mmCIF file of C-alpha atoms and ligand atoms in Angstrom:
data_model
loop_
_atom_site.group_PDB
_atom_site.id
_atom_site.type_symbol
_atom_site.label_atom_id
_atom_site.label_comp_id
_atom_site.label_asym_id
_atom_site.label_seq_id
_atom_site.Cartn_x
_atom_site.Cartn_y
_atom_site.Cartn_z
ATOM 1 C CA UNK K 5 -0.935 -5.362 -6.756
ATOM 2 C CA UNK K 6 -1.063 -9.094 -7.483
ATOM 3 C CA UNK K 7 -0.772 -11.120 -10.640
ATOM 4 C CA UNK K 8 2.260 -9.737 -12.498
ATOM 5 C CA UNK K 9 3.821 -13.189 -12.809
ATOM 6 C CA UNK K 10 0.645 -14.934 -13.938
ATOM 7 C CA UNK K 11 -0.105 -12.148 -16.403
ATOM 8 C CA UNK K 12 3.304 -12.703 -17.994
ATOM 9 C CA UNK K 13 3.095 -16.509 -17.930
ATOM 10 C CA UNK K 14 -0.354 -16.494 -19.528
ATOM 11 C CA UNK K 15 1.177 -14.643 -22.465
ATOM 12 C CA UNK K 16 4.295 -16.788 -22.690
ATOM 13 C CA UNK K 17 6.590 -14.068 -21.278
ATOM 14 C CA UNK K 18 9.041 -14.259 -18.390
ATOM 15 C CA UNK K 19 7.697 -13.172 -14.989
ATOM 16 C CA UNK K 20 9.849 -10.097 -15.064
ATOM 17 C CA UNK K 21 7.981 -8.749 -18.104
ATOM 18 C CA UNK K 22 4.891 -8.781 -15.890
ATOM 19 C CA UNK K 23 6.682 -6.724 -13.247
ATOM 20 C CA UNK K 24 7.777 -4.110 -15.716
ATOM 21 C CA UNK K 25 4.275 -3.945 -17.247
ATOM 22 C CA UNK K 26 2.984 -3.674 -13.674
ATOM 23 C CA UNK K 27 5.060 -0.563 -13.096
ATOM 24 C CA UNK K 28 3.285 1.110 -16.019
ATOM 25 C CA UNK K 29 -0.037 0.266 -14.374
ATOM 26 C CA UNK K 30 1.272 1.921 -11.197
ATOM 27 C CA UNK K 31 2.019 5.124 -13.073
ATOM 28 C CA UNK K 32 -1.449 5.175 -14.658
ATOM 29 C CA UNK K 33 -3.267 4.497 -11.387
ATOM 30 C CA UNK K 34 -1.277 7.130 -9.470
ATOM 31 C CA UNK K 35 -2.068 9.781 -12.086
ATOM 32 C CA UNK K 36 -5.707 8.702 -12.132
ATOM 33 C CA UNK K 37 -6.057 8.867 -8.339
ATOM 34 C CA UNK K 38 -4.548 12.316 -8.360
ATOM 35 C CA UNK K 39 -7.149 13.419 -10.925
ATOM 36 C CA UNK K 40 -9.996 11.923 -8.902
ATOM 37 C CA UNK K 41 -8.912 13.696 -5.727
ATOM 38 C CA UNK K 42 -7.896 10.575 -3.796
ATOM 39 C CA UNK K 43 -5.825 11.802 -0.857
ATOM 40 C CA UNK K 44 -3.990 8.602 0.166
ATOM 41 C CA UNK K 45 -3.000 5.685 -2.041
ATOM 42 C CA UNK K 46 -1.058 2.784 -0.558
ATOM 43 C CA UNK K 47 0.501 0.271 -2.926
ATOM 44 C CA UNK K 48 1.612 -3.106 -1.596
ATOM 45 C CA UNK K 49 4.723 -3.302 -3.740
ATOM 46 C CA UNK K 50 6.938 -5.791 -1.882
ATOM 47 C CA UNK K 51 5.971 -7.846 1.141
ATOM 48 C CA UNK K 52 8.076 -9.196 3.972
ATOM 49 C CA UNK K 53 7.348 -12.661 2.558
ATOM 50 C CA UNK K 54 8.536 -11.633 -0.919
ATOM 51 C CA UNK K 55 12.116 -11.825 0.432
ATOM 52 C CA UNK K 56 11.660 -15.604 0.133
ATOM 53 C CA UNK K 57 11.489 -15.380 -3.676
ATOM 54 C CA UNK K 58 14.402 -16.536 -5.844
ATOM 55 C CA UNK K 59 17.366 -14.191 -5.501
ATOM 56 C CA UNK K 60 17.319 -13.416 -9.189
ATOM 57 C CA UNK K 61 13.686 -12.207 -9.087
ATOM 58 C CA UNK K 62 14.335 -10.100 -5.967
ATOM 59 C CA UNK K 63 17.288 -8.420 -7.581
ATOM 60 C CA UNK K 64 15.320 -7.619 -10.730
ATOM 61 C CA UNK K 65 12.444 -6.247 -8.632
ATOM 62 C CA UNK K 66 14.878 -4.044 -6.697
ATOM 63 C CA UNK K 67 16.424 -2.771 -9.917
ATOM 64 C CA UNK K 68 12.966 -2.014 -11.320
ATOM 65 C CA UNK K 69 12.027 -0.182 -8.138
ATOM 66 C CA UNK K 70 15.134 1.950 -8.262
ATOM 67 C CA UNK K 71 14.615 2.767 -11.912
ATOM 68 C CA UNK K 72 10.954 3.610 -11.274
ATOM 69 C CA UNK K 73 11.813 5.914 -8.361
ATOM 70 C CA UNK K 74 14.143 7.879 -10.582
ATOM 71 C CA UNK K 75 12.057 7.914 -13.766
ATOM 72 C CA UNK K 76 8.871 9.002 -11.986
ATOM 73 C CA UNK K 77 10.336 11.945 -10.099
ATOM 74 C CA UNK K 78 9.139 14.481 -12.663
ATOM 75 C CA UNK K 79 5.670 12.945 -12.658
ATOM 76 C CA UNK K 80 5.524 13.031 -8.859
ATOM 77 C CA UNK K 81 6.568 16.676 -8.800
ATOM 78 C CA UNK K 82 4.222 17.722 -11.625
ATOM 79 C CA UNK K 83 1.302 16.035 -9.902
ATOM 80 C CA UNK K 84 2.144 17.318 -6.420
ATOM 81 C CA UNK K 85 2.504 13.763 -5.090
ATOM 82 C CA UNK K 86 4.305 13.139 -1.809
ATOM 83 C CA UNK K 87 6.041 9.755 -1.578
ATOM 84 C CA UNK K 88 6.156 7.873 1.707
ATOM 85 C CA UNK K 89 6.838 4.287 2.692
ATOM 86 C CA UNK K 90 5.738 1.768 5.268
ATOM 87 C CA UNK K 91 7.722 -1.380 6.055
ATOM 88 C CA UNK K 92 11.239 -2.259 7.084
ATOM 89 C CA UNK K 93 13.178 -0.371 4.426
ATOM 90 C CA UNK K 94 16.493 -1.044 6.218
ATOM 91 C CA UNK K 95 16.340 -4.418 4.491
ATOM 92 C CA UNK K 96 16.471 -2.872 0.997
ATOM 93 C CA UNK K 97 19.820 -2.804 -0.821
ATOM 94 C CA UNK K 98 21.682 0.408 0.172
ATOM 95 C CA UNK K 99 21.521 1.995 -3.289
ATOM 96 C CA UNK K 100 17.761 1.411 -3.567
ATOM 97 C CA UNK K 101 17.293 2.798 -0.084
ATOM 98 C CA UNK K 102 19.303 5.881 -0.957
ATOM 99 C CA UNK K 103 17.242 6.494 -4.110
ATOM 100 C CA UNK K 104 14.093 6.028 -2.063
ATOM 101 C CA UNK K 105 15.197 8.491 0.615
ATOM 102 C CA UNK K 106 16.184 11.027 -2.051
ATOM 103 C CA UNK K 107 12.793 10.740 -3.753
ATOM 104 C CA UNK K 108 10.989 11.069 -0.417
ATOM 105 C CA UNK K 109 12.982 14.191 0.425
ATOM 106 C CA UNK K 110 12.360 15.681 -3.001
ATOM 107 C CA UNK K 111 8.581 15.224 -2.745
ATOM 108 C CA UNK K 112 8.110 15.858 0.962
ATOM 109 C CA UNK K 113 6.311 19.204 0.586
ATOM 110 C CA UNK K 114 3.875 17.951 -2.047
ATOM 111 C CA UNK K 115 0.306 17.895 -0.781
ATOM 112 C CA UNK K 116 -2.293 16.772 -3.281
ATOM 113 C CA UNK K 117 -1.795 13.017 -3.043
ATOM 114 C CA UNK K 118 0.155 10.921 -0.557
ATOM 115 C CA UNK K 119 1.527 7.870 -2.304
ATOM 116 C CA UNK K 120 2.595 5.273 0.231
ATOM 117 C CA UNK K 121 4.688 2.363 -0.967
ATOM 118 C CA UNK K 122 4.522 -0.688 1.275
ATOM 119 C CA UNK K 123 8.046 -2.044 0.835
ATOM 120 C CA UNK K 124 9.479 -4.941 2.762
ATOM 121 C CA UNK K 125 6.149 -4.625 4.561
ATOM 122 C CA UNK K 126 4.465 -7.216 6.739
ATOM 123 C CA UNK K 127 1.560 -6.416 9.030
ATOM 124 C CA UNK K 128 2.733 -8.706 11.813
ATOM 125 C CA UNK K 129 6.276 -7.342 11.628
ATOM 126 C CA UNK K 130 4.857 -3.816 11.829
ATOM 127 C CA UNK K 131 2.861 -4.802 14.925
ATOM 128 C CA UNK K 132 5.945 -6.361 16.522
ATOM 129 C CA UNK K 133 7.882 -3.125 15.937
ATOM 130 C CA UNK K 134 5.004 -1.149 17.445
ATOM 131 C CA UNK K 135 4.765 -3.376 20.530
ATOM 132 C CA UNK K 136 8.509 -3.062 21.079
ATOM 133 C CA UNK K 137 8.253 0.751 20.884
ATOM 134 C CA UNK K 138 5.371 0.767 23.357
ATOM 135 C CA UNK K 139 7.213 -1.670 25.635
ATOM 136 C CA UNK K 140 10.249 0.572 25.637
ATOM 137 C CA UNK K 141 8.091 3.599 26.480
ATOM 138 C CA UNK K 142 6.589 1.633 29.365
ATOM 139 C CA UNK K 143 10.038 0.658 30.659
ATOM 140 C CA UNK K 144 11.161 4.279 30.381
ATOM 141 C CA UNK K 145 8.114 5.358 32.367
ATOM 142 C CA UNK K 146 6.870 7.571 29.545
ATOM 143 C CA UNK K 147 3.470 5.910 29.411
ATOM 144 C CA UNK K 148 1.234 4.166 31.876
ATOM 145 C CA UNK K 149 -0.007 0.627 31.233
ATOM 146 C CA UNK K 150 -3.595 1.636 32.075
ATOM 147 C CA UNK K 151 -3.556 4.368 29.446
ATOM 148 C CA UNK K 152 -2.722 2.140 26.480
ATOM 149 C CA UNK K 153 -5.570 2.376 23.996
ATOM 150 C CA UNK K 154 -6.076 2.022 20.260
ATOM 151 C CA UNK K 155 -4.522 5.444 19.615
ATOM 152 C CA UNK K 156 -1.343 4.324 21.416
ATOM 153 C CA UNK K 157 -1.060 1.403 19.027
ATOM 154 C CA UNK K 158 -2.061 3.355 15.889
ATOM 155 C CA UNK K 159 0.576 5.959 16.713
ATOM 156 C CA UNK K 160 3.299 3.346 17.102
ATOM 157 C CA UNK K 161 2.652 1.832 13.660
ATOM 158 C CA UNK K 162 4.404 2.770 10.415
ATOM 159 C CA UNK K 163 1.077 4.314 9.347
ATOM 160 C CA UNK K 164 0.951 6.790 12.236
ATOM 161 C CA UNK K 165 0.229 9.763 9.952
ATOM 162 C CA UNK K 166 -1.986 7.899 7.515
ATOM 163 C CA UNK K 167 -5.726 7.319 7.985
ATOM 164 C CA UNK K 168 -7.103 3.773 7.950
ATOM 165 C CA UNK K 169 -7.979 2.649 4.422
ATOM 166 C CA UNK K 170 -11.576 3.018 3.223
ATOM 167 C CA UNK K 171 -11.180 0.675 0.278
ATOM 168 C CA UNK K 172 -8.706 -2.139 -0.354
ATOM 169 C CA UNK K 173 -8.465 -3.497 -3.867
ATOM 170 C CA UNK K 174 -6.888 -6.875 -4.490
ATOM 171 C CA UNK K 175 -6.193 -7.893 -8.061
ATOM 172 C CA UNK K 176 -5.739 -11.382 -9.561
ATOM 173 C CA UNK K 177 -8.710 -12.947 -7.805
ATOM 174 C CA UNK K 178 -7.101 -14.096 -4.556
ATOM 175 C CA UNK K 179 -9.334 -13.967 -1.476
ATOM 176 C CA UNK K 180 -6.731 -13.354 1.193
ATOM 177 C CA UNK K 181 -5.181 -10.386 2.943
ATOM 178 C CA UNK K 182 -1.537 -11.581 2.838
ATOM 179 C CA UNK K 183 -0.267 -9.689 5.890
ATOM 180 C CA UNK K 184 -1.527 -6.316 4.631
ATOM 181 C CA UNK K 185 -2.484 -3.663 7.210
ATOM 182 C CA UNK K 186 -4.048 -6.085 9.741
ATOM 183 C CA UNK K 187 -4.613 -3.413 12.393
ATOM 184 C CA UNK K 188 -5.711 -0.666 10.018
ATOM 185 C CA UNK K 189 -8.044 -2.657 7.755
ATOM 186 C CA UNK K 190 -10.702 -3.823 10.215
ATOM 187 C CA UNK K 191 -13.434 -1.707 8.629
ATOM 188 C CA UNK K 192 -12.009 -1.307 5.149
ATOM 189 C CA UNK K 193 -14.262 -2.287 2.271
ATOM 190 C CA UNK K 194 -12.658 -4.998 0.151
ATOM 191 C CA UNK K 195 -12.894 -5.196 -3.601
ATOM 192 C CA UNK K 196 -11.487 -8.268 -5.288
ATOM 193 C CA UNK K 197 -11.142 -8.481 -9.029
ATOM 194 C CA UNK K 198 -9.821 -11.329 -11.151
ATOM 195 C CA UNK K 199 -7.957 -8.827 -13.349
ATOM 196 C CA UNK K 200 -4.159 -9.243 -13.122
ATOM 197 C CA UNK K 201 -2.338 -6.130 -11.948
ATOM 198 C CA UNK K 202 -0.734 -5.239 -15.329
ATOM 199 C CA UNK K 203 -4.262 -5.086 -16.804
ATOM 200 C CA UNK K 204 -5.626 -2.957 -13.962
ATOM 201 C CA UNK K 205 -6.475 0.232 -15.839
ATOM 202 C CA UNK K 206 -8.019 3.483 -14.596
ATOM 203 C CA UNK K 207 -11.413 2.243 -15.791
ATOM 204 C CA UNK K 208 -10.967 -0.883 -13.625
ATOM 205 C CA UNK K 209 -10.226 1.481 -10.754
ATOM 206 C CA UNK K 210 -13.436 3.402 -11.527
ATOM 207 C CA UNK K 211 -15.342 0.118 -11.432
ATOM 208 C CA UNK K 212 -13.944 -0.556 -7.963
ATOM 209 C CA UNK K 213 -14.925 2.933 -6.805
ATOM 210 C CA UNK K 214 -18.403 2.567 -8.235
ATOM 211 C CA UNK K 215 -18.826 -0.687 -6.362
ATOM 212 C CA UNK K 216 -17.494 0.918 -3.187
ATOM 213 C CA UNK K 217 -20.154 3.614 -3.614
ATOM 214 C CA UNK K 218 -22.892 0.989 -3.281
ATOM 215 C CA UNK K 219 -21.694 -0.243 0.121
ATOM 216 C CA UNK K 220 -23.387 0.780 3.337
ATOM 217 C CA UNK K 221 -20.652 1.207 5.917
ATOM 218 C CA UNK K 222 -22.261 0.588 9.266
ATOM 219 C CA UNK K 223 -19.201 0.151 11.491
ATOM 220 C CA UNK K 224 -21.136 -2.272 13.676
ATOM 221 C CA UNK K 225 -24.177 -0.014 13.983
ATOM 222 C CA UNK K 226 -27.604 -0.430 12.409
ATOM 223 C CA UNK K 227 -28.441 0.980 9.009
ATOM 224 C CA UNK K 228 -30.940 3.422 10.586
ATOM 225 C CA UNK K 229 -28.334 4.778 12.997
ATOM 226 C CA UNK K 230 -25.909 5.376 10.167
ATOM 227 C CA UNK K 231 -28.538 7.145 8.054
ATOM 228 C CA UNK K 232 -29.375 9.469 10.953
ATOM 229 C CA UNK K 233 -25.694 10.162 11.584
ATOM 230 C CA UNK K 234 -24.728 10.891 8.011
ATOM 231 C CA UNK K 235 -28.006 12.364 6.749
ATOM 232 C CA UNK K 236 -28.227 9.422 4.335
ATOM 233 C CA UNK K 237 -24.854 10.158 2.797
ATOM 234 C CA UNK K 238 -23.763 6.492 2.782
HETATM 235 C C1 IPE G 21 2.817 -8.911 -7.746
HETATM 236 O O1 IPE G 21 2.823 -9.898 -8.704
HETATM 237 C C2 IPE G 21 4.137 -8.197 -7.617
HETATM 238 C C3 IPE G 21 4.944 -8.550 -6.421
HETATM 239 C C4 IPE G 21 4.548 -9.301 -5.443
HETATM 240 C C5 IPE G 21 6.286 -8.004 -6.339
HETATM 241 P P1 IPE G 21 3.320 -11.384 -8.392
HETATM 242 O O2 IPE G 21 4.773 -11.477 -8.676
HETATM 243 O O3 IPE G 21 2.904 -11.792 -7.021
HETATM 244 O O4 IPE G 21 2.525 -12.198 -9.476
HETATM 245 P P2 IPE G 21 1.906 -13.670 -9.334
HETATM 246 O O5 IPE G 21 1.086 -13.707 -8.084
HETATM 247 O O6 IPE G 21 3.059 -14.631 -9.292
HETATM 248 O O7 IPE G 21 1.069 -13.825 -10.564
HETATM 249 MG MG1 MG G 22 1.420 -12.942 -6.206
#
């Protein structure tokens, strides 16, 4: 969800106005995904590297997050949305963390859409945590070095219960992955739009989906193999 600051600046507002407008876009996209039948939606809300921002901006972002988590509870419940997070949430201010945990607990039995907030998330940091877990299991003799495979690593990541993404949308026209889901995204389809996040409406989302629908996902195989396998469904 990139481009809040530039959206605001381009209109002569303070960056923070972009963040609060961005949270409205979040609400609209979550409701839209729920309507479309999307099962998993991950939003990169705050990266590990975002901790390097000015203290003032971080504190406003944290306040906005807390307010959003409280104000959207009804919407999450009405839409049967289950909230989860990935990232090192121990780094969040205690009150924000508490609000987050409360909202997760409240929505934990909801089934229609899993909304995953990547908060204090960095892909490399997630991998380091996973390798440490696996290392500890090796030292404890719970696993055998020879048996480590991609499932071992997938299961040690924050995303252990979440399928790899099919489509990753990046707004604001930047062509980089910025430490987002490095392990999980190897065969994701990327969609990059120059639209700034606050202007990313449900119809922009539909455009991304439409474009995704034109892709042939071969996963390293030939087009003919894929057609045979899927009965031409791709
Ligand atoms: C995305 O907008 C929101 C967060 C990273 C929290 P930015 O704040 O990155 O906006 P730009 O990139 O400066 O325009
Ligand atoms: Mg940015």
